[in-house]
Amino acid sequence: MASGEALTTSAYISHHLTNLKVGHGFWTVHLDTLLVSGILGLIVFLGMAILASKATSGVPAGWQNLVEMVLSFVDQQVKDTYHGKSALVTPLAITIFIWVFAMNAMDLIPVDFLPLGLGAAGVHYFKAVPTTDPNLTFGMSLTVFVIMIAMNFKVKGANGFMHEVFTVPFGAKLAPVNLLFRVIEDIAKPISLSLRLFGNMYAGEMVFILIALLGVWQLPLALPWALFHILIITLQAFVFMMLTIVYMSMASESHG
Amino acid sequence: MDINATLIGQAIWFGVFIWITMKADRQKLIADGLAAGERGKHELELAGKRSADAMREAKEKAAEVISGADKRGAQLIEEAKLAAKVEADKVVAAAKAEIDQEVERARAALRERVAELAVAGAERILKREVDAKAHAEMLAALKQEL
């Protein structure tokens, strides 16, 4: 268990689920979430940028091969679903898939490793998986929401967008109902996006913590759960990406 | 689960990463374009090489055909010459044989006449007997006739 102090089970769990915080009130910042997600993102995306700048034609090897495989997979998904012209959607989908995958993968580090190491260095709280922080998932989904609204305006124009908001699905006579439906529909999008990711990862992390509580018995349990979790990690990254592509495609296709 | 300023930070991170990916994506596109261009150039080069090869091959083949035709022509001329010679020889031989035959026939006829003349001369000699002058005359006539 985490430290030499006598810890109760609930204290152990809540210790693992507490962020490293700085500040007060709204201006609190979860340093662990920000740092881990930022460092992971910088590593993977700057690595990708470097690979892209050095990309050689012909048969790719090593990392370039892996990156090209992932990129062409995402690119294919975008091509299949999104038929608009925006050059933003593919990079957006790639960013989401790779970043969420990398952050989710932090889940596979055994739950006590980082708290033990950082505890020795004087940091007492550290939540290593950024996607178990709703701040992160909402940060992403709200950004997606803003891009979606912007794309609505850009593709359909202010008039076209307003026309769609007030007349779909029941026609102009029921404009208030249409507006209400549209508002609920659009607000549900970022909430479902972020809560789905957060819920899955939080629950997964919780199971890891509960398994870690079993002492010696965690050994036969942690590995199967980790293997199963690899599936969830990839699936959640894929779902977040796929839904974003779908929202973008809905935003750039006219219904009326 | 408390929502706070971390959210803003995460949104900023997200934006930064999208931006990096967009740049990398564009670079990738450019790299792909360059690669395609390079491939095109390479293919053009290859095609040039192939066409030069084809040209050379065609030239070689044409030269071969021409030399073959020359050889065949010479052969035909040679054959024709040979055939003509054989034919001429044959004609000449036939003519010679005919001439020989003619000569032989003439000779045979002459021989026959010689015998006749001899018999006639003998008759006349026997008729005139010792008429030397007439004898000589007769002989001369005989000579003339030969």
Coordinates of C-alpha atoms in Angstrom, one line a residue:
Chain A
M1 CA 0.0 0.0 0.0
A2 CA 0.9 3.6 -0.6
S3 CA 2.8 4.5 2.5
G4 CA 4.0 3.4 5.8
E5 CA 1.2 5.1 7.6
A6 CA -1.8 3.1 8.7
L7 CA -4.4 3.8 6.0
T8 CA -8.0 2.7 6.0
T9 CA -9.4 1.4 2.8
S10 CA -11.5 4.5 2.0
A11 CA -8.6 6.7 2.8
Y12 CA -6.4 4.7 0.4
I13 CA -9.0 5.0 -2.3
S14 CA -9.6 8.7 -1.9
H15 CA -5.9 9.3 -1.6
H16 CA -5.5 7.8 -5.1
L17 CA -8.3 9.8 -6.5
T18 CA -7.2 13.2 -5.2
N19 CA -5.6 15.6 -7.6
L20 CA -2.5 17.6 -7.0
K21 CA -4.0 21.0 -6.6
V22 CA -2.8 24.6 -6.6
G23 CA -5.1 27.6 -6.0
H24 CA -8.5 28.2 -4.5
G25 CA -12.1 28.1 -5.6
F26 CA -12.6 28.2 -9.4
W27 CA -9.0 29.2 -9.9
T28 CA -7.8 25.8 -8.6
V29 CA -5.5 24.0 -11.0
H30 CA -5.0 20.3 -11.1
L31 CA -1.2 20.2 -11.7
D32 CA -1.1 16.5 -12.2
T33 CA -3.8 16.5 -14.9
L34 CA -2.3 19.5 -16.7
L35 CA 1.3 18.2 -16.5
V36 CA 0.7 14.6 -17.5
S37 CA -1.6 15.4 -20.3
G38 CA 0.6 18.2 -21.6
I39 CA 3.8 16.2 -21.4
L40 CA 2.2 13.2 -23.0
G41 CA 0.8 15.4 -25.8
L42 CA 4.0 17.2 -26.4
I43 CA 5.9 13.9 -26.6
V44 CA 3.5 12.3 -29.1
F45 CA 2.6 15.3 -31.2
L46 CA 6.0 16.8 -31.4
G47 CA 7.3 13.3 -32.1
M48 CA 4.8 13.0 -34.9
A49 CA 5.7 16.5 -36.2
I50 CA 9.3 15.5 -36.3
L51 CA 8.5 12.3 -38.0
A52 CA 6.4 14.1 -40.5
S53 CA 9.1 16.6 -41.3
K54 CA 11.6 13.7 -41.8
A55 CA 9.1 11.5 -43.5
T56 CA 10.7 9.5 -46.3
S57 CA 8.9 8.3 -49.3
G58 CA 8.8 4.6 -50.1
V59 CA 8.4 1.9 -47.5
P60 CA 8.2 3.4 -44.0
A61 CA 10.0 1.8 -41.2
G62 CA 9.8 1.8 -37.4
W63 CA 7.9 4.7 -35.8
Q64 CA 7.0 6.2 -39.1
N65 CA 5.3 3.0 -40.0
L66 CA 3.3 3.0 -36.8
V67 CA 2.3 6.6 -37.1
E68 CA 1.4 6.3 -40.8
M69 CA -0.8 3.3 -39.9
V70 CA -2.7 5.2 -37.2
L71 CA -3.0 8.3 -39.4
S72 CA -4.3 6.5 -42.4
F73 CA -6.7 4.6 -40.2
V74 CA -8.1 7.9 -38.7
D75 CA -8.0 9.5 -42.2
Q76 CA -10.1 6.7 -43.6
Q77 CA -12.7 7.1 -40.8
V78 CA -12.9 10.8 -41.5
K79 CA -13.2 10.2 -45.3
D80 CA -16.0 7.7 -44.7
T81 CA -18.0 9.9 -42.4
Y82 CA -17.2 13.5 -43.1
H83 CA -17.9 14.8 -46.5
G84 CA -17.3 18.5 -45.9
K85 CA -14.3 20.5 -47.0
S86 CA -12.8 21.7 -43.7
A87 CA -9.1 20.9 -43.4
L88 CA -9.6 21.0 -39.6
V89 CA -11.5 17.8 -39.1
T90 CA -8.7 15.3 -39.9
P91 CA -6.1 16.9 -37.6
L92 CA -8.8 17.2 -35.0
A93 CA -9.7 13.5 -35.2
I94 CA -6.0 12.5 -35.2
T95 CA -5.3 14.7 -32.1
I96 CA -8.3 13.3 -30.2
F97 CA -7.5 9.7 -31.0
I98 CA -3.8 9.8 -30.2
W99 CA -4.0 12.1 -27.3
V100 CA -6.9 10.3 -25.6
F101 CA -5.2 6.9 -26.2
A102 CA -2.0 8.1 -24.7
M103 CA -3.7 9.6 -21.6
N104 CA -5.9 6.5 -21.2
A105 CA -2.8 4.3 -21.4
M106 CA -1.4 5.9 -18.2
D107 CA -4.0 3.7 -16.6
L108 CA -1.8 0.7 -17.3
I109 CA 0.9 2.0 -15.0
P110 CA 0.3 0.1 -11.7
V111 CA -1.7 2.4 -9.4
D112 CA 0.9 2.6 -6.7
F113 CA 4.1 3.2 -8.7
L114 CA 3.7 6.9 -9.3
P115 CA 2.3 7.8 -5.9
L116 CA 5.1 5.9 -4.2
G117 CA 7.9 7.5 -6.3
L118 CA 6.4 11.0 -6.1
G119 CA 5.6 10.5 -2.4
A120 CA 9.2 9.9 -1.8
A121 CA 10.0 13.1 -3.6
G122 CA 7.5 15.1 -1.4
V123 CA 4.5 15.2 -3.7
H124 CA 1.6 13.6 -1.7
Y125 CA -1.2 13.5 -4.2
F126 CA -0.9 12.5 -7.8
K127 CA -3.6 11.2 -10.1
A128 CA -1.8 9.9 -13.0
V129 CA -4.6 9.3 -15.5
P130 CA -5.7 12.7 -16.9
T131 CA -8.8 11.3 -18.5
T132 CA -10.2 10.5 -15.0
D133 CA -10.3 14.2 -14.4
P134 CA -13.7 15.7 -15.7
N135 CA -11.9 19.0 -16.2
L136 CA -9.9 17.4 -19.0
T137 CA -12.8 15.6 -20.6
F138 CA -15.0 18.7 -20.4
G139 CA -12.1 20.8 -21.7
M140 CA -11.9 18.7 -24.8
S141 CA -15.6 18.2 -25.4
L142 CA -16.4 21.9 -24.9
T143 CA -13.6 22.7 -27.4
V144 CA -15.2 20.3 -29.8
F145 CA -18.6 22.0 -29.1
V146 CA -17.2 25.4 -29.9
I147 CA -15.6 24.1 -33.1
M148 CA -18.9 22.5 -34.0
I149 CA -20.9 25.7 -33.6
A150 CA -18.2 27.7 -35.5
M151 CA -18.5 25.1 -38.3
N152 CA -22.2 25.5 -38.3
F153 CA -21.9 29.2 -38.9
K154 CA -19.1 28.9 -41.4
V155 CA -20.8 26.2 -43.6
K156 CA -24.4 27.3 -43.4
G157 CA -24.0 31.0 -42.6
A158 CA -25.8 32.8 -39.8
N159 CA -29.1 32.8 -41.6
G160 CA -28.9 29.2 -42.7
F161 CA -27.9 28.0 -39.2
M162 CA -30.7 30.0 -37.6
H163 CA -33.2 28.7 -40.2
E164 CA -32.2 25.2 -39.4
V165 CA -32.3 25.8 -35.6
F166 CA -35.9 27.2 -35.8
T167 CA -37.4 25.0 -38.5
V168 CA -36.0 21.5 -38.0
P169 CA -37.5 19.0 -37.4
F170 CA -41.2 20.3 -37.1
G171 CA -41.2 23.3 -39.5
A172 CA -41.5 27.0 -38.9
K173 CA -44.9 26.9 -37.1
L174 CA -43.3 25.1 -34.1
A175 CA -40.2 27.3 -34.0
P176 CA -40.0 27.4 -30.1
V177 CA -40.2 23.6 -29.9
N178 CA -37.6 23.3 -32.6
L179 CA -35.3 25.6 -30.8
L180 CA -35.8 23.7 -27.5
F181 CA -35.0 20.4 -29.2
R182 CA -32.0 21.8 -30.9
V183 CA -30.6 23.3 -27.7
I184 CA -31.1 20.1 -25.8
E185 CA -29.6 18.1 -28.6
D186 CA -26.5 20.3 -28.9
I187 CA -25.9 20.6 -25.2
A188 CA -26.2 16.8 -24.8
K189 CA -23.3 16.4 -27.2
P190 CA -20.4 17.7 -25.2
I191 CA -21.9 16.4 -22.0
S192 CA -22.2 12.8 -23.3
L193 CA -18.8 13.0 -24.9
S194 CA -17.0 14.0 -21.8
L195 CA -19.0 12.0 -19.3
R196 CA -18.6 8.9 -21.3
L197 CA -14.8 9.1 -21.4
F198 CA -14.6 10.3 -17.8
G199 CA -16.9 7.6 -16.5
N200 CA -15.2 4.7 -18.3
M201 CA -11.7 5.7 -17.2
Y202 CA -12.7 6.7 -13.7
A203 CA -14.5 3.3 -13.2
G204 CA -11.5 1.5 -14.7
E205 CA -9.1 3.3 -12.5
M206 CA -11.3 2.5 -9.5
V207 CA -11.3 -1.2 -10.3
F208 CA -7.5 -1.0 -10.5
I209 CA -7.4 0.6 -7.1
L210 CA -9.8 -2.0 -5.6
I211 CA -7.7 -4.8 -7.1
A212 CA -4.6 -3.2 -5.6
L213 CA -6.3 -3.3 -2.2
L214 CA -6.3 -7.1 -2.3
G215 CA -2.7 -7.5 -1.3
V216 CA -1.1 -10.6 -2.8
W217 CA -4.4 -11.5 -4.5
Q218 CA -4.0 -8.5 -6.8
L219 CA -1.4 -10.4 -8.8
P220 CA -3.7 -12.8 -10.7
L221 CA -6.4 -10.1 -11.1
A222 CA -4.4 -7.0 -12.1
L223 CA -3.1 -8.5 -15.3
P224 CA -6.4 -9.7 -16.9
W225 CA -8.0 -6.4 -16.0
A226 CA -5.1 -4.5 -17.5
L227 CA -5.4 -6.6 -20.7
F228 CA -9.1 -6.0 -20.8
H229 CA -8.5 -2.4 -20.1
I230 CA -6.3 -2.0 -23.2
L231 CA -9.5 -2.7 -25.2
I232 CA -11.4 0.0 -23.2
I233 CA -8.6 2.5 -23.7
T234 CA -8.6 2.1 -27.4
L235 CA -12.3 1.9 -27.7
Q236 CA -12.9 5.1 -25.7
A237 CA -10.3 7.0 -27.8
F238 CA -12.0 5.7 -30.9
V239 CA -15.5 6.6 -29.7
F240 CA -14.5 10.1 -28.7
M241 CA -12.9 10.6 -32.1
M242 CA -15.7 9.0 -34.1
L243 CA -18.4 11.0 -32.4
T244 CA -16.5 14.2 -33.0
I245 CA -16.3 13.4 -36.7
V246 CA -20.0 12.7 -36.7
Y247 CA -20.8 16.0 -35.0
M248 CA -18.6 17.8 -37.5
S249 CA -20.2 16.1 -40.3
M250 CA -23.7 17.0 -39.0
A251 CA -22.5 20.6 -38.5
S252 CA -21.4 20.9 -42.2
E253 CA -24.4 19.1 -43.7
S254 CA -27.6 21.0 -44.3
H255 CA -30.8 19.4 -43.1
G256 CA -33.3 21.9 -44.6
Chain B
M1 CA -15.4 15.9 -9.2
D2 CA -14.9 19.6 -9.1
I3 CA -14.8 21.7 -12.2
N4 CA -12.3 24.5 -12.1
A5 CA -9.7 26.4 -14.1
T6 CA -8.0 23.1 -15.1
L7 CA -10.7 22.9 -17.8
I8 CA -9.4 26.1 -19.4
G9 CA -5.8 24.7 -19.3
Q10 CA -6.9 21.5 -20.9
A11 CA -8.8 23.3 -23.6
I12 CA -5.6 25.3 -24.3
W13 CA -3.5 22.1 -24.4
F14 CA -6.1 20.6 -26.8
G15 CA -5.9 23.6 -29.1
V16 CA -2.1 23.5 -29.1
F17 CA -2.1 19.9 -30.0
I18 CA -4.6 20.3 -32.8
W19 CA -2.5 23.1 -34.1
I20 CA 0.7 21.0 -34.0
T21 CA -1.2 18.1 -35.7
M22 CA -2.5 20.4 -38.4
K23 CA 1.0 21.7 -39.1
A24 CA 2.4 18.1 -39.1
D25 CA -0.5 17.0 -41.3
R26 CA 0.2 19.7 -43.8
Q27 CA 3.8 18.8 -43.7
K28 CA 2.9 15.2 -44.3
L29 CA 0.7 16.2 -47.2
I30 CA 3.5 18.3 -48.7
A31 CA 5.9 15.4 -48.1
D32 CA 3.5 13.0 -49.8
G33 CA 3.2 15.5 -52.7
L34 CA 7.0 15.7 -53.0
A35 CA 7.2 12.0 -52.8
A36 CA 4.7 11.6 -55.6
G37 CA 6.5 14.2 -57.6
E38 CA 9.8 12.3 -57.1
R39 CA 8.1 9.1 -58.1
G40 CA 6.8 10.7 -61.2
K41 CA 10.2 12.0 -62.1
H42 CA 11.7 8.6 -61.5
E43 CA 9.0 7.0 -63.6
L44 CA 9.7 9.5 -66.4
E45 CA 13.4 8.6 -66.2
L46 CA 12.5 4.9 -66.4
A47 CA 10.2 5.5 -69.3
G48 CA 13.0 7.5 -71.1
K49 CA 15.4 4.6 -70.5
R50 CA 12.8 2.1 -71.7
S51 CA 12.1 4.0 -74.9
A52 CA 15.8 4.4 -75.6
D53 CA 16.2 0.6 -75.1
A54 CA 13.3 0.0 -77.4
M55 CA 14.8 2.3 -80.0
R56 CA 18.2 0.6 -79.8
E57 CA 16.6 -2.8 -80.0
A58 CA 14.5 -1.8 -83.1
K59 CA 17.6 -0.4 -84.7
E60 CA 19.5 -3.6 -84.0
K61 CA 16.6 -5.7 -85.4
A62 CA 16.4 -3.5 -88.5
A63 CA 20.1 -3.9 -89.1
E64 CA 19.8 -7.6 -88.7
V65 CA 16.9 -7.7 -91.2
I66 CA 18.9 -5.6 -93.7
S67 CA 22.0 -7.7 -93.4
G68 CA 19.9 -10.9 -93.7
A69 CA 18.2 -9.5 -96.8
D70 CA 21.6 -8.6 -98.3
K71 CA 22.9 -12.0 -97.6
R72 CA 19.8 -13.6 -99.1
G73 CA 20.1 -11.4 -102.2
A74 CA 23.7 -12.3 -102.8
Q75 CA 22.8 -15.9 -102.3
L76 CA 20.0 -15.6 -104.9
I77 CA 22.4 -13.9 -107.4
E78 CA 24.9 -16.6 -106.8
E79 CA 22.3 -19.3 -107.3
A80 CA 21.0 -17.6 -110.5
K81 CA 24.6 -17.4 -111.9
L82 CA 25.2 -21.0 -111.1
A83 CA 21.9 -22.0 -112.8
A84 CA 22.6 -19.9 -115.8
K85 CA 26.1 -21.4 -116.2
V86 CA 24.7 -24.9 -115.9
E87 CA 22.1 -24.1 -118.5
A88 CA 24.6 -22.5 -120.9
D89 CA 26.9 -25.4 -120.5
K90 CA 24.0 -27.7 -121.3
V91 CA 23.1 -25.7 -124.4
V92 CA 26.7 -25.5 -125.6
A93 CA 27.1 -29.3 -125.1
A94 CA 23.9 -30.0 -127.0
A95 CA 25.0 -27.7 -129.9
K96 CA 28.4 -29.4 -130.0
A97 CA 26.8 -32.8 -130.0
E98 CA 24.5 -31.8 -132.8
I99 CA 27.4 -30.4 -134.8
D100 CA 29.4 -33.6 -134.3
Q101 CA 26.4 -35.6 -135.4
E102 CA 26.0 -33.4 -138.5
V103 CA 29.7 -33.8 -139.4
E104 CA 29.5 -37.6 -138.9
R105 CA 26.4 -37.8 -141.1
A106 CA 28.2 -35.7 -143.8
R107 CA 31.2 -37.9 -143.6
A108 CA 29.1 -41.0 -143.9
A109 CA 27.4 -39.6 -146.9
L110 CA 30.7 -38.6 -148.4
R111 CA 32.1 -42.1 -147.8
E112 CA 29.1 -43.6 -149.6
R113 CA 29.7 -41.2 -152.5
V114 CA 33.4 -42.0 -152.6
A115 CA 32.6 -45.7 -153.0
E116 CA 30.1 -44.9 -155.7
L117 CA 32.6 -42.7 -157.5
A118 CA 35.3 -45.3 -157.2
V119 CA 33.0 -47.9 -158.8
A120 CA 32.0 -45.4 -161.5
G121 CA 35.7 -44.5 -162.2
A122 CA 36.6 -48.1 -162.4
E123 CA 33.8 -48.7 -164.9
R124 CA 35.0 -45.8 -167.1
I125 CA 38.6 -46.9 -166.8
L126 CA 37.6 -50.4 -167.9
K127 CA 35.6 -48.9 -170.8
R128 CA 38.3 -46.7 -172.3
E129 CA 41.2 -48.8 -171.3
V130 CA 44.5 -47.3 -172.3
D131 CA 43.5 -43.9 -173.2
A132 CA 46.0 -42.2 -171.0
K133 CA 44.8 -38.8 -171.8
A134 CA 41.3 -39.8 -171.1
H135 CA 42.5 -41.6 -168.1
A136 CA 44.2 -38.6 -166.7
E137 CA 41.2 -36.5 -167.6
M138 CA 39.0 -38.9 -165.7
L139 CA 41.2 -38.9 -162.7
A140 CA 41.3 -35.2 -162.7
A141 CA 37.5 -35.2 -162.8
L142 CA 37.5 -37.7 -160.0
K143 CA 39.8 -35.4 -158.1
Q144 CA 37.6 -32.6 -158.8
E145 CA 34.7 -34.5 -157.5
L146 CA 36.2 -35.4 -154.2

